[in-house]
Amino acid sequence: MKRILRLATFALVAILGLAGCSSNGDDPLADGVLTIGMEADYAPYNWTTNADNASEYAYQISGSDALADGYDVRIAQALADELGVELEIKKMTWDGLIPAVQSGSIDGIIAGMSPTEERKQQIDFTNAYHEDNMDMVVVVNANSDYANATSLADLAGANLSAQIGTFHVDLLDQIEIADNATAPLPDFASLIQATASGSLDGYIAESTTAVVQVENNSNLKIIDVGDEFEIDPSISQSAIGVKKDTGLAEKLNDALATIDDETRVEWMAEASRLSGQE
């Protein structure tokens, strides 16, 4: 019933918002809706689920019967509530998120995205809404020749890949992977499937997401390479991406400031627990 009421409210707000948006210039929230894009495939930040497995904070994905759940969803809801607008969540591919913000089809990206200098050339970012220790690992097929690796050197010659459009791809350059290694793949679902089937030896991931992936697939194993990866410190932050020069980043920063650090830690811990149980 709660979700039905949300949808009904969303429809009413959208109609009323359209009636007055012409007098609000380029305000992304003029329609009374905060439209957020995410992969819904990146637990514990965000993932897709159904009503039977959803937490009380799950939110319906626009144009779908499925629900989005996870830490990013909690953040998005809190921001929409603070701003006094309805929330809409759109599921899309990772490499489609920035173009969607630029075109205005979504207002913001809440998807565990790091505010790298390259991305800042394309869109604006808010302050960080989460900061991780960025413990990077390699997930391999549990039955592969690399299952007992303990260092990057042990992975030399492996057919490794990473998700396209992420800094994980750059980390591949720090490993002497196979000359004919698989090109970056579009999402973690593809990486997991390829590695579990044996067509790929493994892929790079953050430890927080890798733990969830391995718990849900017995064919996978985490290779902890310690701090061997050289990583830009700014990568450890996740921020909200928005269209340039709209003023939305400032509004979201004000709303983010109302969520204290302790609450953010609790939400991430809960999302990690829930995603590991699915």
PDB file of C-alpha atoms in Angstrom, residues 10-265:
ATOM      1  CA  PHE A  10       4.167  11.007  -7.779  1.00  0.00           C
ATOM      2  CA  ALA A  11       1.594  11.206 -10.587  1.00  0.00           C
ATOM      3  CA  LEU A  12      -0.246  14.087  -8.904  1.00  0.00           C
ATOM      4  CA  VAL A  13       2.932  16.046  -8.192  1.00  0.00           C
ATOM      5  CA  ALA A  14       4.153  15.525 -11.745  1.00  0.00           C
ATOM      6  CA  ILE A  15       0.879  16.908 -13.161  1.00  0.00           C
ATOM      7  CA  LEU A  16       0.922  19.926 -10.864  1.00  0.00           C
ATOM      8  CA  GLY A  17       4.608  20.476 -11.546  1.00  0.00           C
ATOM      9  CA  LEU A  18       4.074  20.594 -15.288  1.00  0.00           C
ATOM     10  CA  ALA A  19       1.521  23.321 -14.843  1.00  0.00           C
ATOM     11  CA  GLY A  20       4.048  25.621 -13.208  1.00  0.00           C
ATOM     12  CA  CYS A  21       7.400  24.642 -14.649  1.00  0.00           C
ATOM     13  CA  SER A  22       7.402  27.354 -17.318  1.00  0.00           C
ATOM     14  CA  SER A  23       7.838  30.031 -14.642  1.00  0.00           C
ATOM     15  CA  ASN A  24      10.758  28.295 -12.948  1.00  0.00           C
ATOM     16  CA  GLY A  25      13.384  28.572 -15.674  1.00  0.00           C
ATOM     17  CA  ASP A  26      15.953  25.792 -15.669  1.00  0.00           C
ATOM     18  CA  ASP A  27      15.289  24.522 -12.141  1.00  0.00           C
ATOM     19  CA  PRO A  28      15.592  20.697 -12.403  1.00  0.00           C
ATOM     20  CA  LEU A  29      13.141  20.318  -9.511  1.00  0.00           C
ATOM     21  CA  ALA A  30      10.477  22.578 -11.016  1.00  0.00           C
ATOM     22  CA  ASP A  31       8.281  19.553 -11.708  1.00  0.00           C
ATOM     23  CA  GLY A  32       8.339  18.546  -8.049  1.00  0.00           C
ATOM     24  CA  VAL A  33      10.329  15.383  -8.793  1.00  0.00           C
ATOM     25  CA  LEU A  34      13.937  14.382  -8.155  1.00  0.00           C
ATOM     26  CA  THR A  35      14.776  11.907 -10.919  1.00  0.00           C
ATOM     27  CA  ILE A  36      17.767   9.758 -10.070  1.00  0.00           C
ATOM     28  CA  GLY A  37      19.642   7.340 -12.308  1.00  0.00           C
ATOM     29  CA  MET A  38      21.514   4.261 -11.087  1.00  0.00           C
ATOM     30  CA  GLU A  39      22.541   0.840 -12.376  1.00  0.00           C
ATOM     31  CA  ALA A  40      20.554  -1.013  -9.724  1.00  0.00           C
ATOM     32  CA  ASP A  41      23.202  -3.705 -10.124  1.00  0.00           C
ATOM     33  CA  TYR A  42      25.984  -2.617  -7.781  1.00  0.00           C
ATOM     34  CA  ALA A  43      25.327  -3.979  -4.296  1.00  0.00           C
ATOM     35  CA  PRO A  44      25.545  -2.803  -1.592  1.00  0.00           C
ATOM     36  CA  TYR A  45      25.173   0.635  -3.185  1.00  0.00           C
ATOM     37  CA  ASN A  46      22.182  -0.308  -5.328  1.00  0.00           C
ATOM     38  CA  TRP A  47      20.568  -3.444  -6.697  1.00  0.00           C
ATOM     39  CA  THR A  48      17.355  -4.711  -8.260  1.00  0.00           C
ATOM     40  CA  THR A  49      14.964  -6.828  -6.247  1.00  0.00           C
ATOM     41  CA  ASN A  50      11.285  -7.787  -5.959  1.00  0.00           C
ATOM     42  CA  ALA A  51       8.583  -7.273  -3.367  1.00  0.00           C
ATOM     43  CA  ASP A  52       9.302 -10.591  -1.659  1.00  0.00           C
ATOM     44  CA  ASN A  53      12.968  -9.768  -0.985  1.00  0.00           C
ATOM     45  CA  ALA A  54      12.859  -5.988  -0.693  1.00  0.00           C
ATOM     46  CA  SER A  55      13.621  -3.997   2.426  1.00  0.00           C
ATOM     47  CA  GLU A  56      11.141  -1.418   3.657  1.00  0.00           C
ATOM     48  CA  TYR A  57      13.249   1.224   1.925  1.00  0.00           C
ATOM     49  CA  ALA A  58      13.104  -0.299  -1.561  1.00  0.00           C
ATOM     50  CA  TYR A  59      11.624   1.944  -4.242  1.00  0.00           C
ATOM     51  CA  GLN A  60       9.911   1.107  -7.490  1.00  0.00           C
ATOM     52  CA  ILE A  61      11.976   1.523 -10.633  1.00  0.00           C
ATOM     53  CA  SER A  62      10.335   3.783 -13.195  1.00  0.00           C
ATOM     54  CA  GLY A  63       8.605   1.826 -15.955  1.00  0.00           C
ATOM     55  CA  SER A  64       9.125  -1.496 -14.191  1.00  0.00           C
ATOM     56  CA  ASP A  65       7.545  -3.801 -11.637  1.00  0.00           C
ATOM     57  CA  ALA A  66      10.986  -4.316 -10.076  1.00  0.00           C
ATOM     58  CA  LEU A  67      12.327  -2.393  -7.096  1.00  0.00           C
ATOM     59  CA  ALA A  68      15.647  -0.681  -6.441  1.00  0.00           C
ATOM     60  CA  ASP A  69      17.194  -1.285  -3.041  1.00  0.00           C
ATOM     61  CA  GLY A  70      20.433  -0.394  -1.301  1.00  0.00           C
ATOM     62  CA  TYR A  71      22.423   2.439   0.223  1.00  0.00           C
ATOM     63  CA  ASP A  72      22.015   4.768  -2.755  1.00  0.00           C
ATOM     64  CA  VAL A  73      18.240   4.348  -2.595  1.00  0.00           C
ATOM     65  CA  ARG A  74      18.222   5.353   1.075  1.00  0.00           C
ATOM     66  CA  ILE A  75      20.284   8.433   0.246  1.00  0.00           C
ATOM     67  CA  ALA A  76      18.014   9.357  -2.673  1.00  0.00           C
ATOM     68  CA  GLN A  77      14.877   9.061  -0.554  1.00  0.00           C
ATOM     69  CA  ALA A  78      16.336  11.133   2.263  1.00  0.00           C
ATOM     70  CA  LEU A  79      17.304  13.888  -0.166  1.00  0.00           C
ATOM     71  CA  ALA A  80      13.908  13.933  -1.862  1.00  0.00           C
ATOM     72  CA  ASP A  81      12.188  14.139   1.516  1.00  0.00           C
ATOM     73  CA  GLU A  82      14.438  16.973   2.660  1.00  0.00           C
ATOM     74  CA  LEU A  83      13.848  18.878  -0.579  1.00  0.00           C
ATOM     75  CA  GLY A  84      10.094  18.317  -0.384  1.00  0.00           C
ATOM     76  CA  VAL A  85       9.801  16.580  -3.751  1.00  0.00           C
ATOM     77  CA  GLU A  86       8.858  13.133  -5.001  1.00  0.00           C
ATOM     78  CA  LEU A  87      11.503  10.611  -5.997  1.00  0.00           C
ATOM     79  CA  GLU A  88      11.768   8.804  -9.317  1.00  0.00           C
ATOM     80  CA  ILE A  89      14.410   6.139  -9.890  1.00  0.00           C
ATOM     81  CA  LYS A  90      15.511   5.158 -13.380  1.00  0.00           C
ATOM     82  CA  LYS A  91      17.591   2.054 -14.016  1.00  0.00           C
ATOM     83  CA  MET A  92      20.185   2.445 -16.754  1.00  0.00           C
ATOM     84  CA  THR A  93      23.578   1.240 -17.868  1.00  0.00           C
ATOM     85  CA  TRP A  94      26.667   2.744 -16.255  1.00  0.00           C
ATOM     86  CA  ASP A  95      27.940   4.358 -19.453  1.00  0.00           C
ATOM     87  CA  GLY A  96      24.499   5.881 -20.023  1.00  0.00           C
ATOM     88  CA  LEU A  97      24.366   7.753 -16.704  1.00  0.00           C
ATOM     89  CA  ILE A  98      26.433  10.822 -17.559  1.00  0.00           C
ATOM     90  CA  PRO A  99      24.780  11.344 -20.988  1.00  0.00           C
ATOM     91  CA  ALA A 100      21.390  11.059 -19.246  1.00  0.00           C
ATOM     92  CA  VAL A 101      22.300  13.871 -16.839  1.00  0.00           C
ATOM     93  CA  GLN A 102      23.661  16.005 -19.648  1.00  0.00           C
ATOM     94  CA  SER A 103      20.491  15.562 -21.696  1.00  0.00           C
ATOM     95  CA  GLY A 104      18.216  16.243 -18.725  1.00  0.00           C
ATOM     96  CA  SER A 105      16.476  12.862 -18.779  1.00  0.00           C
ATOM     97  CA  ILE A 106      17.590  12.442 -15.152  1.00  0.00           C
ATOM     98  CA  ASP A 107      18.389  15.091 -12.549  1.00  0.00           C
ATOM     99  CA  GLY A 108      21.205  13.266 -10.844  1.00  0.00           C
ATOM    100  CA  ILE A 109      23.357  10.164 -10.576  1.00  0.00           C
ATOM    101  CA  ILE A 110      23.473   8.320  -7.259  1.00  0.00           C
ATOM    102  CA  ALA A 111      25.384   5.191  -8.166  1.00  0.00           C
ATOM    103  CA  GLY A 112      28.599   4.996  -6.170  1.00  0.00           C
ATOM    104  CA  MET A 113      30.236   7.271  -8.750  1.00  0.00           C
ATOM    105  CA  SER A 114      33.581   8.892  -7.909  1.00  0.00           C
ATOM    106  CA  PRO A 115      34.020  12.582  -8.812  1.00  0.00           C
ATOM    107  CA  THR A 116      37.128  12.151 -10.942  1.00  0.00           C
ATOM    108  CA  GLU A 117      38.690  15.087 -12.761  1.00  0.00           C
ATOM    109  CA  GLU A 118      37.680  13.585 -16.094  1.00  0.00           C
ATOM    110  CA  ARG A 119      34.040  13.354 -15.044  1.00  0.00           C
ATOM    111  CA  LYS A 120      34.109  16.880 -13.624  1.00  0.00           C
ATOM    112  CA  GLN A 121      34.755  18.100 -17.153  1.00  0.00           C
ATOM    113  CA  GLN A 122      31.363  16.684 -18.136  1.00  0.00           C
ATOM    114  CA  ILE A 123      29.109  17.196 -15.111  1.00  0.00           C
ATOM    115  CA  ASP A 124      29.060  18.818 -11.667  1.00  0.00           C
ATOM    116  CA  PHE A 125      29.303  16.872  -8.415  1.00  0.00           C
ATOM    117  CA  THR A 126      28.028  17.381  -4.902  1.00  0.00           C
ATOM    118  CA  ASN A 127      30.054  16.842  -1.784  1.00  0.00           C
ATOM    119  CA  ALA A 128      30.787  13.192  -1.079  1.00  0.00           C
ATOM    120  CA  TYR A 129      27.867  11.211   0.330  1.00  0.00           C
ATOM    121  CA  HIS A 130      30.060   8.181   1.077  1.00  0.00           C
ATOM    122  CA  GLU A 131      33.756   7.513   1.474  1.00  0.00           C
ATOM    123  CA  ASP A 132      35.258   4.043   1.307  1.00  0.00           C
ATOM    124  CA  ASN A 133      38.712   2.733   2.093  1.00  0.00           C
ATOM    125  CA  MET A 134      38.907   1.595  -1.548  1.00  0.00           C
ATOM    126  CA  ASP A 135      40.314  -1.820  -0.796  1.00  0.00           C
ATOM    127  CA  MET A 136      40.547  -3.178  -4.340  1.00  0.00           C
ATOM    128  CA  VAL A 137      40.568  -6.904  -5.050  1.00  0.00           C
ATOM    129  CA  VAL A 138      40.504  -9.292  -7.978  1.00  0.00           C
ATOM    130  CA  VAL A 139      37.626 -11.743  -8.201  1.00  0.00           C
ATOM    131  CA  VAL A 140      38.584 -14.965  -9.993  1.00  0.00           C
ATOM    132  CA  ASN A 141      37.008 -18.264 -10.938  1.00  0.00           C
ATOM    133  CA  ALA A 142      37.399 -20.487  -7.869  1.00  0.00           C
ATOM    134  CA  ASN A 143      38.554 -23.356 -10.071  1.00  0.00           C
ATOM    135  CA  SER A 144      40.987 -21.421 -12.253  1.00  0.00           C
ATOM    136  CA  ASP A 145      44.793 -21.555 -12.258  1.00  0.00           C
ATOM    137  CA  TYR A 146      44.750 -18.230 -10.430  1.00  0.00           C
ATOM    138  CA  ALA A 147      42.601 -19.263  -7.469  1.00  0.00           C
ATOM    139  CA  ASN A 148      45.644 -19.433  -5.177  1.00  0.00           C
ATOM    140  CA  ALA A 149      47.196 -16.137  -6.251  1.00  0.00           C
ATOM    141  CA  THR A 150      48.336 -13.832  -3.461  1.00  0.00           C
ATOM    142  CA  SER A 151      49.814 -10.926  -5.427  1.00  0.00           C
ATOM    143  CA  LEU A 152      49.453  -9.030  -8.688  1.00  0.00           C
ATOM    144  CA  ALA A 153      52.527 -10.848  -9.979  1.00  0.00           C
ATOM    145  CA  ASP A 154      50.735 -14.175  -9.500  1.00  0.00           C
ATOM    146  CA  LEU A 155      48.012 -12.950 -11.886  1.00  0.00           C
ATOM    147  CA  ALA A 156      50.406 -12.382 -14.791  1.00  0.00           C
ATOM    148  CA  GLY A 157      49.001 -13.838 -18.004  1.00  0.00           C
ATOM    149  CA  ALA A 158      45.433 -14.035 -16.702  1.00  0.00           C
ATOM    150  CA  ASN A 159      42.461 -13.124 -18.847  1.00  0.00           C
ATOM    151  CA  LEU A 160      41.161 -10.306 -16.652  1.00  0.00           C
ATOM    152  CA  SER A 161      38.603  -7.598 -17.318  1.00  0.00           C
ATOM    153  CA  ALA A 162      36.761  -4.751 -15.589  1.00  0.00           C
ATOM    154  CA  GLN A 163      33.621  -2.662 -15.939  1.00  0.00           C
ATOM    155  CA  ILE A 164      33.782  -0.178 -18.791  1.00  0.00           C
ATOM    156  CA  GLY A 165      33.782   3.497 -17.820  1.00  0.00           C
ATOM    157  CA  THR A 166      35.268   2.913 -14.349  1.00  0.00           C
ATOM    158  CA  PHE A 167      38.742   3.453 -12.899  1.00  0.00           C
ATOM    159  CA  HIS A 168      38.909  -0.333 -12.529  1.00  0.00           C
ATOM    160  CA  VAL A 169      39.858  -0.465 -16.202  1.00  0.00           C
ATOM    161  CA  ASP A 170      42.919   1.684 -15.495  1.00  0.00           C
ATOM    162  CA  LEU A 171      43.985  -0.726 -12.751  1.00  0.00           C
ATOM    163  CA  LEU A 172      44.285  -3.494 -15.332  1.00  0.00           C
ATOM    164  CA  ASP A 173      47.390  -1.686 -16.570  1.00  0.00           C
ATOM    165  CA  GLN A 174      49.040  -2.503 -13.240  1.00  0.00           C
ATOM    166  CA  ILE A 175      48.784  -6.246 -13.957  1.00  0.00           C
ATOM    167  CA  GLU A 176      50.606  -8.106 -16.724  1.00  0.00           C
ATOM    168  CA  ILE A 177      47.389  -9.597 -18.068  1.00  0.00           C
ATOM    169  CA  ALA A 178      47.098 -11.753 -21.171  1.00  0.00           C
ATOM    170  CA  ASP A 179      47.749 -10.028 -24.493  1.00  0.00           C
ATOM    171  CA  ASN A 180      44.347 -11.182 -25.716  1.00  0.00           C
ATOM    172  CA  ALA A 181      42.530 -10.329 -22.481  1.00  0.00           C
ATOM    173  CA  THR A 182      38.804  -9.650 -22.709  1.00  0.00           C
ATOM    174  CA  ALA A 183      37.874  -6.018 -23.362  1.00  0.00           C
ATOM    175  CA  PRO A 184      36.058  -4.165 -20.548  1.00  0.00           C
ATOM    176  CA  LEU A 185      32.472  -5.361 -20.116  1.00  0.00           C
ATOM    177  CA  PRO A 186      29.381  -3.173 -19.617  1.00  0.00           C
ATOM    178  CA  ASP A 187      28.381  -4.267 -16.115  1.00  0.00           C
ATOM    179  CA  PHE A 188      29.160  -6.541 -13.180  1.00  0.00           C
ATOM    180  CA  ALA A 189      26.481  -9.006 -14.218  1.00  0.00           C
ATOM    181  CA  SER A 190      28.468  -9.683 -17.394  1.00  0.00           C
ATOM    182  CA  LEU A 191      31.755  -9.910 -15.495  1.00  0.00           C
ATOM    183  CA  ILE A 192      30.315 -12.317 -12.939  1.00  0.00           C
ATOM    184  CA  GLN A 193      28.740 -14.544 -15.565  1.00  0.00           C
ATOM    185  CA  ALA A 194      31.909 -14.681 -17.667  1.00  0.00           C
ATOM    186  CA  THR A 195      34.107 -15.445 -14.662  1.00  0.00           C
ATOM    187  CA  ALA A 196      31.772 -18.039 -13.164  1.00  0.00           C
ATOM    188  CA  SER A 197      31.525 -19.833 -16.516  1.00  0.00           C
ATOM    189  CA  GLY A 198      35.295 -19.844 -16.973  1.00  0.00           C
ATOM    190  CA  SER A 199      35.377 -17.742 -20.141  1.00  0.00           C
ATOM    191  CA  LEU A 200      37.089 -15.053 -18.051  1.00  0.00           C
ATOM    192  CA  ASP A 201      39.731 -15.668 -15.363  1.00  0.00           C
ATOM    193  CA  GLY A 202      38.574 -12.765 -13.268  1.00  0.00           C
ATOM    194  CA  TYR A 203      37.828  -9.058 -12.870  1.00  0.00           C
ATOM    195  CA  ILE A 204      38.650  -6.106 -10.644  1.00  0.00           C
ATOM    196  CA  ALA A 205      36.212  -4.893  -7.991  1.00  0.00           C
ATOM    197  CA  GLU A 206      35.988  -2.991  -4.735  1.00  0.00           C
ATOM    198  CA  SER A 207      36.063  -5.313  -1.747  1.00  0.00           C
ATOM    199  CA  THR A 208      32.646  -4.182  -0.481  1.00  0.00           C
ATOM    200  CA  THR A 209      30.929  -5.228  -3.684  1.00  0.00           C
ATOM    201  CA  ALA A 210      33.155  -8.263  -4.240  1.00  0.00           C
ATOM    202  CA  VAL A 211      32.147  -9.768  -0.895  1.00  0.00           C
ATOM    203  CA  VAL A 212      28.489  -9.651  -1.882  1.00  0.00           C
ATOM    204  CA  GLN A 213      29.186 -11.118  -5.309  1.00  0.00           C
ATOM    205  CA  VAL A 214      31.205 -14.029  -3.940  1.00  0.00           C
ATOM    206  CA  GLU A 215      28.666 -14.780  -1.216  1.00  0.00           C
ATOM    207  CA  ASN A 216      26.056 -15.166  -3.926  1.00  0.00           C
ATOM    208  CA  ASN A 217      28.189 -17.279  -6.276  1.00  0.00           C
ATOM    209  CA  SER A 218      30.235 -20.264  -5.111  1.00  0.00           C
ATOM    210  CA  ASN A 219      32.198 -20.286  -8.395  1.00  0.00           C
ATOM    211  CA  LEU A 220      33.924 -17.040  -7.467  1.00  0.00           C
ATOM    212  CA  LYS A 221      36.824 -16.320  -5.120  1.00  0.00           C
ATOM    213  CA  ILE A 222      38.387 -13.078  -3.893  1.00  0.00           C
ATOM    214  CA  ILE A 223      42.120 -12.538  -4.341  1.00  0.00           C
ATOM    215  CA  ASP A 224      43.192  -9.939  -1.804  1.00  0.00           C
ATOM    216  CA  VAL A 225      46.266  -8.191  -3.176  1.00  0.00           C
ATOM    217  CA  GLY A 226      46.594  -5.921  -0.179  1.00  0.00           C
ATOM    218  CA  ASP A 227      47.637  -2.399  -1.092  1.00  0.00           C
ATOM    219  CA  GLU A 228      49.480  -3.317  -4.281  1.00  0.00           C
ATOM    220  CA  PHE A 229      47.134  -1.294  -6.471  1.00  0.00           C
ATOM    221  CA  GLU A 230      48.122   2.353  -6.794  1.00  0.00           C
ATOM    222  CA  ILE A 231      44.918   4.380  -6.492  1.00  0.00           C
ATOM    223  CA  ASP A 232      44.153   8.095  -6.658  1.00  0.00           C
ATOM    224  CA  PRO A 233      42.813   9.046  -3.175  1.00  0.00           C
ATOM    225  CA  SER A 234      39.895  10.988  -4.726  1.00  0.00           C
ATOM    226  CA  ILE A 235      38.532   7.700  -6.057  1.00  0.00           C
ATOM    227  CA  SER A 236      37.531   6.710  -2.522  1.00  0.00           C
ATOM    228  CA  GLN A 237      34.630   9.167  -2.569  1.00  0.00           C
ATOM    229  CA  SER A 238      31.145   8.718  -3.985  1.00  0.00           C
ATOM    230  CA  ALA A 239      29.279  11.880  -4.959  1.00  0.00           C
ATOM    231  CA  ILE A 240      26.098  12.811  -6.799  1.00  0.00           C
ATOM    232  CA  GLY A 241      26.539  13.826 -10.422  1.00  0.00           C
ATOM    233  CA  VAL A 242      24.304  16.572 -11.820  1.00  0.00           C
ATOM    234  CA  LYS A 243      24.082  18.714 -14.939  1.00  0.00           C
ATOM    235  CA  LYS A 244      26.482  21.640 -14.991  1.00  0.00           C
ATOM    236  CA  ASP A 245      25.466  25.113 -13.817  1.00  0.00           C
ATOM    237  CA  THR A 246      21.900  24.352 -12.701  1.00  0.00           C
ATOM    238  CA  GLY A 247      22.349  25.065  -8.992  1.00  0.00           C
ATOM    239  CA  LEU A 248      21.122  21.583  -8.111  1.00  0.00           C
ATOM    240  CA  ALA A 249      24.459  20.557  -6.602  1.00  0.00           C
ATOM    241  CA  GLU A 250      24.150  23.298  -3.987  1.00  0.00           C
ATOM    242  CA  LYS A 251      20.605  22.271  -3.082  1.00  0.00           C
ATOM    243  CA  LEU A 252      21.644  18.651  -2.750  1.00  0.00           C
ATOM    244  CA  ASN A 253      24.646  19.644  -0.632  1.00  0.00           C
ATOM    245  CA  ASP A 254      22.325  21.417   1.801  1.00  0.00           C
ATOM    246  CA  ALA A 255      20.141  18.318   1.968  1.00  0.00           C
ATOM    247  CA  LEU A 256      23.138  15.998   2.367  1.00  0.00           C
ATOM    248  CA  ALA A 257      24.311  18.055   5.331  1.00  0.00           C
ATOM    249  CA  THR A 258      21.234  16.915   7.264  1.00  0.00           C
ATOM    250  CA  ILE A 259      22.407  13.264   7.142  1.00  0.00           C
ATOM    251  CA  ASP A 260      25.088  12.814   9.793  1.00  0.00           C
ATOM    252  CA  ASP A 261      28.084  10.522   9.410  1.00  0.00           C
ATOM    253  CA  GLU A 262      26.814   7.992  11.947  1.00  0.00           C
ATOM    254  CA  THR A 263      23.565   7.572  10.031  1.00  0.00           C
ATOM    255  CA  ARG A 264      25.436   7.099   6.752  1.00  0.00           C
ATOM    256  CA  VAL A 265      27.608   4.381   8.298  1.00  0.00           C
TER     257      VAL A 265
END
